[in-house]
Amino acid sequence: MTTIGFIYPDHAAEDEYPLAEQLLGGDRSGIRLPVEHIYGTDLHAVPELLDLGSEARLAEGAALLAKHEPDAVVWACTSGSFVYGWEGARDQSDRLGAAAGVPASSTSFAFVHAAKALGIRRVAVTASYPDDVARLFVDFLAAGGIEVVSMSSADIDTAAEVGALAPEAVAELAAGHDHPDADAVLVPDTAMRTLGEINAVEARLGKPVLTANQVTVWEGLRLVGQAPLVRTLGALFQARSA
C-alpha cells in the first residue's frame, strides 16, 4: 500500500482527491490519498497566503496526517506556496518534510516538475486569482525555467468562489485562454474542480492541460517513485517518461 498525504487549506475542491484515488484504480491500485485540512482565510491576497502557508500551519497539517502513516506529503495549495518565491517555497517544503518525517513538496513545485516531465517549456497560464497574485505564479514558473507566453487572471477573490464554479465554467476558463505558442495550458488553484474536465479540454486544444489537483496528486506519486498510467487524468498520467 502506498499512501500519499495531502494538506488542504479550508474547504473547496478536496473531493478531487478521493475522485483521483478512484480514477487511479481504487482499492486495486494500492494507492491511498488521504486529505487533512488546515484553516485560515481563503482570500487570495499575499499577506493571508503567507500566513496560510506558514511553518506552524503546515506542521499542524503534518501532525493530522500522521495517523495515515504517509509515505510522502504534499501541501495542496498553489498560491500558498508560490507566494513565498522559489527559495521560500523550497524552504517551506523542506520544513514540511522535516515535520512529517517523509519526502514533501507543494503544488507549485508539482507544476514545474510535471511540465518538465512532459518536455513543456512554454505555457499559457489561466488563473483564477487576482492579477497581482497570478503574476507571482508567473515569476515562480520563470524561476523554474518555464516561460509564460500568456497569462490571464479571472480576479476571483476567494477559494470558496472558485470551488463553486460550474463544470462548464471551469472548462471554458481552461480552454478559453490558450496561446498558439504555448506547449500547454496551466490552470493553478486547488480550489477548482478540474479532474473531470481535463481530457475534454485537452482534446479541444490539442495540447496538454495541467491543473492544480491533477499535478498535486502526480507530485505525491513522483515523490515515492510511482508513475501509474491512466487515461482519465490527462496527458500527464499517460506519459511513460513521467
Short mmCIF file of C-alpha atoms in Angstrom, two decimals, residues 68-242:
data_model
loop_
_atom_site.label_atom_id
_atom_site.label_comp_id
_atom_site.label_asym_id
_atom_site.label_seq_id
_atom_site.Cartn_x
_atom_site.Cartn_y
_atom_site.Cartn_z
CA HIS A 68 -2.42 7.77 7.98
CA GLU A 69 1.31 6.85 8.03
CA PRO A 70 2.00 8.59 4.70
CA ASP A 71 4.97 7.72 2.50
CA ALA A 72 5.06 11.34 1.30
CA VAL A 73 3.12 14.54 1.94
CA VAL A 74 2.18 17.42 -0.34
CA TRP A 75 0.98 20.91 0.54
CA ALA A 76 -2.03 21.03 -1.77
CA CYS A 77 -2.06 24.77 -2.32
CA THR A 78 -0.55 26.63 -5.24
CA SER A 79 -0.86 30.23 -4.10
CA GLY A 80 0.11 29.32 -0.52
CA SER A 81 3.45 28.07 -1.83
CA PHE A 82 4.46 30.23 -4.83
CA VAL A 83 3.73 33.40 -2.82
CA TYR A 84 6.98 32.64 -0.96
CA GLY A 85 9.07 32.71 -4.14
CA TRP A 86 11.27 29.86 -5.35
CA GLU A 87 13.69 29.69 -2.42
CA GLY A 88 11.00 30.37 0.16
CA ALA A 89 8.82 27.62 -1.27
CA ARG A 90 11.78 25.25 -1.21
CA ASP A 91 12.36 26.05 2.45
CA GLN A 92 8.63 25.57 3.08
CA SER A 93 8.74 22.06 1.56
CA ASP A 94 11.92 21.18 3.42
CA ARG A 95 10.41 22.20 6.74
CA LEU A 96 7.22 20.30 5.97
CA GLY A 97 9.25 17.20 5.18
CA ALA A 98 11.13 17.56 8.46
CA ALA A 99 7.86 17.88 10.37
CA ALA A 100 6.30 14.89 8.60
CA GLY A 101 9.42 12.74 8.53
CA VAL A 102 8.84 11.83 4.87
CA PRO A 103 9.52 13.45 1.46
CA ALA A 104 7.42 16.57 0.90
CA SER A 105 6.56 19.04 -1.82
CA SER A 106 3.87 21.53 -2.83
CA THR A 107 1.56 22.20 -5.75
CA SER A 108 3.78 24.97 -7.09
CA PHE A 109 6.74 22.62 -7.47
CA ALA A 110 4.35 20.00 -8.85
CA PHE A 111 3.58 22.27 -11.81
CA VAL A 112 7.27 22.73 -12.61
CA HIS A 113 8.10 19.04 -12.27
CA ALA A 114 5.07 17.96 -14.31
CA ALA A 115 5.85 20.41 -17.10
CA LYS A 116 9.43 19.18 -17.29
CA ALA A 117 8.29 15.55 -17.30
CA LEU A 118 6.28 16.32 -20.44
CA GLY A 119 9.04 18.38 -22.06
CA ILE A 120 6.98 21.56 -21.75
CA ARG A 121 8.92 24.82 -21.88
CA ARG A 122 6.38 27.47 -22.86
CA VAL A 123 2.95 27.74 -21.29
CA ALA A 124 -0.24 29.75 -21.11
CA VAL A 125 -1.46 30.37 -17.56
CA THR A 126 -5.17 30.78 -16.91
CA ALA A 127 -5.50 31.72 -13.26
CA SER A 128 -8.49 32.25 -11.04
CA TYR A 129 -6.57 34.67 -8.82
CA PRO A 130 -6.41 38.45 -8.84
CA ASP A 131 -3.76 39.76 -11.21
CA ASP A 132 -1.10 40.57 -8.60
CA VAL A 133 -1.23 37.05 -7.15
CA ALA A 134 -1.29 35.42 -10.60
CA ARG A 135 1.88 37.31 -11.56
CA LEU A 136 3.69 35.74 -8.62
CA PHE A 137 2.92 32.35 -10.15
CA VAL A 138 4.40 33.55 -13.44
CA ASP A 139 7.55 34.60 -11.56
CA PHE A 140 7.73 31.21 -9.84
CA LEU A 141 7.47 29.35 -13.14
CA ALA A 142 10.19 31.55 -14.63
CA ALA A 143 12.46 30.67 -11.70
CA GLY A 144 11.81 27.03 -12.58
CA GLY A 145 12.82 27.54 -16.20
CA ILE A 146 9.33 27.69 -17.70
CA GLU A 147 8.42 30.59 -19.98
CA VAL A 148 4.90 32.01 -19.70
CA VAL A 149 3.82 33.28 -23.12
CA SER A 150 0.42 34.49 -21.90
CA MET A 151 -1.33 34.94 -18.58
CA SER A 152 -4.97 35.63 -17.77
CA SER A 153 -6.49 36.22 -14.35
CA ALA A 154 -10.16 35.77 -13.51
CA ASP A 155 -9.80 38.08 -10.49
CA ILE A 156 -11.71 35.79 -8.10
CA ASP A 157 -11.06 36.84 -4.53
CA THR A 158 -11.75 33.67 -2.55
CA ALA A 159 -11.26 29.92 -2.81
CA ALA A 160 -14.91 29.37 -1.94
CA GLU A 161 -15.97 31.27 -5.05
CA VAL A 162 -13.59 29.21 -7.18
CA GLY A 163 -14.92 25.97 -5.72
CA ALA A 164 -18.46 26.99 -6.66
CA LEU A 165 -17.68 27.32 -10.38
CA ALA A 166 -19.81 25.07 -12.59
CA PRO A 167 -18.01 22.42 -14.68
CA GLU A 168 -18.75 24.26 -17.91
CA ALA A 169 -17.28 27.45 -16.45
CA VAL A 170 -14.14 25.59 -15.44
CA ALA A 171 -13.81 24.06 -18.91
CA GLU A 172 -14.24 27.44 -20.58
CA LEU A 173 -11.76 29.07 -18.26
CA ALA A 174 -9.19 26.39 -19.05
CA ALA A 175 -9.79 26.32 -22.80
CA GLY A 176 -10.54 29.96 -23.42
CA HIS A 177 -7.12 31.40 -22.66
CA ASP A 178 -4.78 29.25 -24.73
CA HIS A 179 -1.97 30.77 -26.78
CA PRO A 180 -0.69 29.39 -30.10
CA ASP A 181 2.93 29.48 -28.86
CA ALA A 182 2.16 27.59 -25.65
CA ASP A 183 3.11 23.92 -25.33
CA ALA A 184 0.48 23.51 -22.61
CA VAL A 185 -2.12 25.36 -20.56
CA LEU A 186 -1.63 25.60 -16.81
CA VAL A 187 -4.61 26.11 -14.51
CA PRO A 188 -3.48 26.79 -10.93
CA ASP A 189 -5.68 26.78 -7.80
CA THR A 190 -6.52 23.60 -5.91
CA ALA A 191 -9.89 25.18 -5.05
CA MET A 192 -11.02 24.49 -8.64
CA ARG A 193 -12.58 21.15 -9.63
CA THR A 194 -10.84 20.22 -12.87
CA LEU A 195 -10.26 16.46 -12.93
CA GLY A 196 -13.49 15.76 -14.77
CA GLU A 197 -12.70 18.35 -17.46
CA ILE A 198 -9.05 17.72 -18.33
CA ASN A 199 -9.45 15.15 -21.10
CA ALA A 200 -12.17 17.14 -22.89
CA VAL A 201 -10.19 20.38 -22.72
CA GLU A 202 -7.04 18.63 -23.97
CA ALA A 203 -9.00 17.20 -26.89
CA ARG A 204 -10.38 20.64 -27.68
CA LEU A 205 -6.97 22.34 -27.55
CA GLY A 206 -4.80 19.54 -28.88
CA LYS A 207 -2.20 20.00 -26.14
CA PRO A 208 -1.64 19.04 -22.50
CA VAL A 209 -3.54 20.78 -19.74
CA LEU A 210 -2.02 20.80 -16.26
CA THR A 211 -4.31 21.61 -13.35
CA ALA A 212 -3.61 22.08 -9.68
CA ASN A 213 -5.16 18.99 -8.09
CA GLN A 214 -4.01 16.81 -11.01
CA VAL A 215 -0.34 17.80 -10.68
CA THR A 216 -0.53 17.66 -6.87
CA VAL A 217 -1.57 14.01 -6.96
CA TRP A 218 1.08 13.29 -9.60
CA GLU A 219 3.75 15.00 -7.50
CA GLY A 220 2.94 12.90 -4.48
CA LEU A 221 3.33 9.75 -6.54
CA ARG A 222 6.56 11.09 -8.06
CA LEU A 223 7.99 11.54 -4.57
CA VAL A 224 7.67 7.79 -3.95
CA GLY A 225 8.79 6.74 -7.43
CA GLN A 226 5.41 5.79 -8.84
CA ALA A 227 4.01 6.78 -12.23
CA PRO A 228 0.72 4.97 -12.85
CA LEU A 229 -0.65 5.12 -16.38
CA VAL A 230 -4.34 6.01 -16.63
CA ARG A 231 -6.41 7.55 -19.41
CA THR A 232 -8.72 9.61 -17.22
CA LEU A 233 -6.33 12.24 -15.84
CA GLY A 234 -4.92 13.86 -18.94
CA ALA A 235 -1.64 13.61 -20.83
CA LEU A 236 0.40 13.84 -17.62
CA PHE A 237 -0.80 10.43 -16.47
CA GLN A 238 -0.38 8.90 -19.93
CA ALA A 239 3.30 9.78 -20.36
CA ARG A 240 5.68 6.88 -19.71
CA SER A 241 8.51 9.34 -19.23
CA ALA A 242 6.66 10.85 -16.22
#
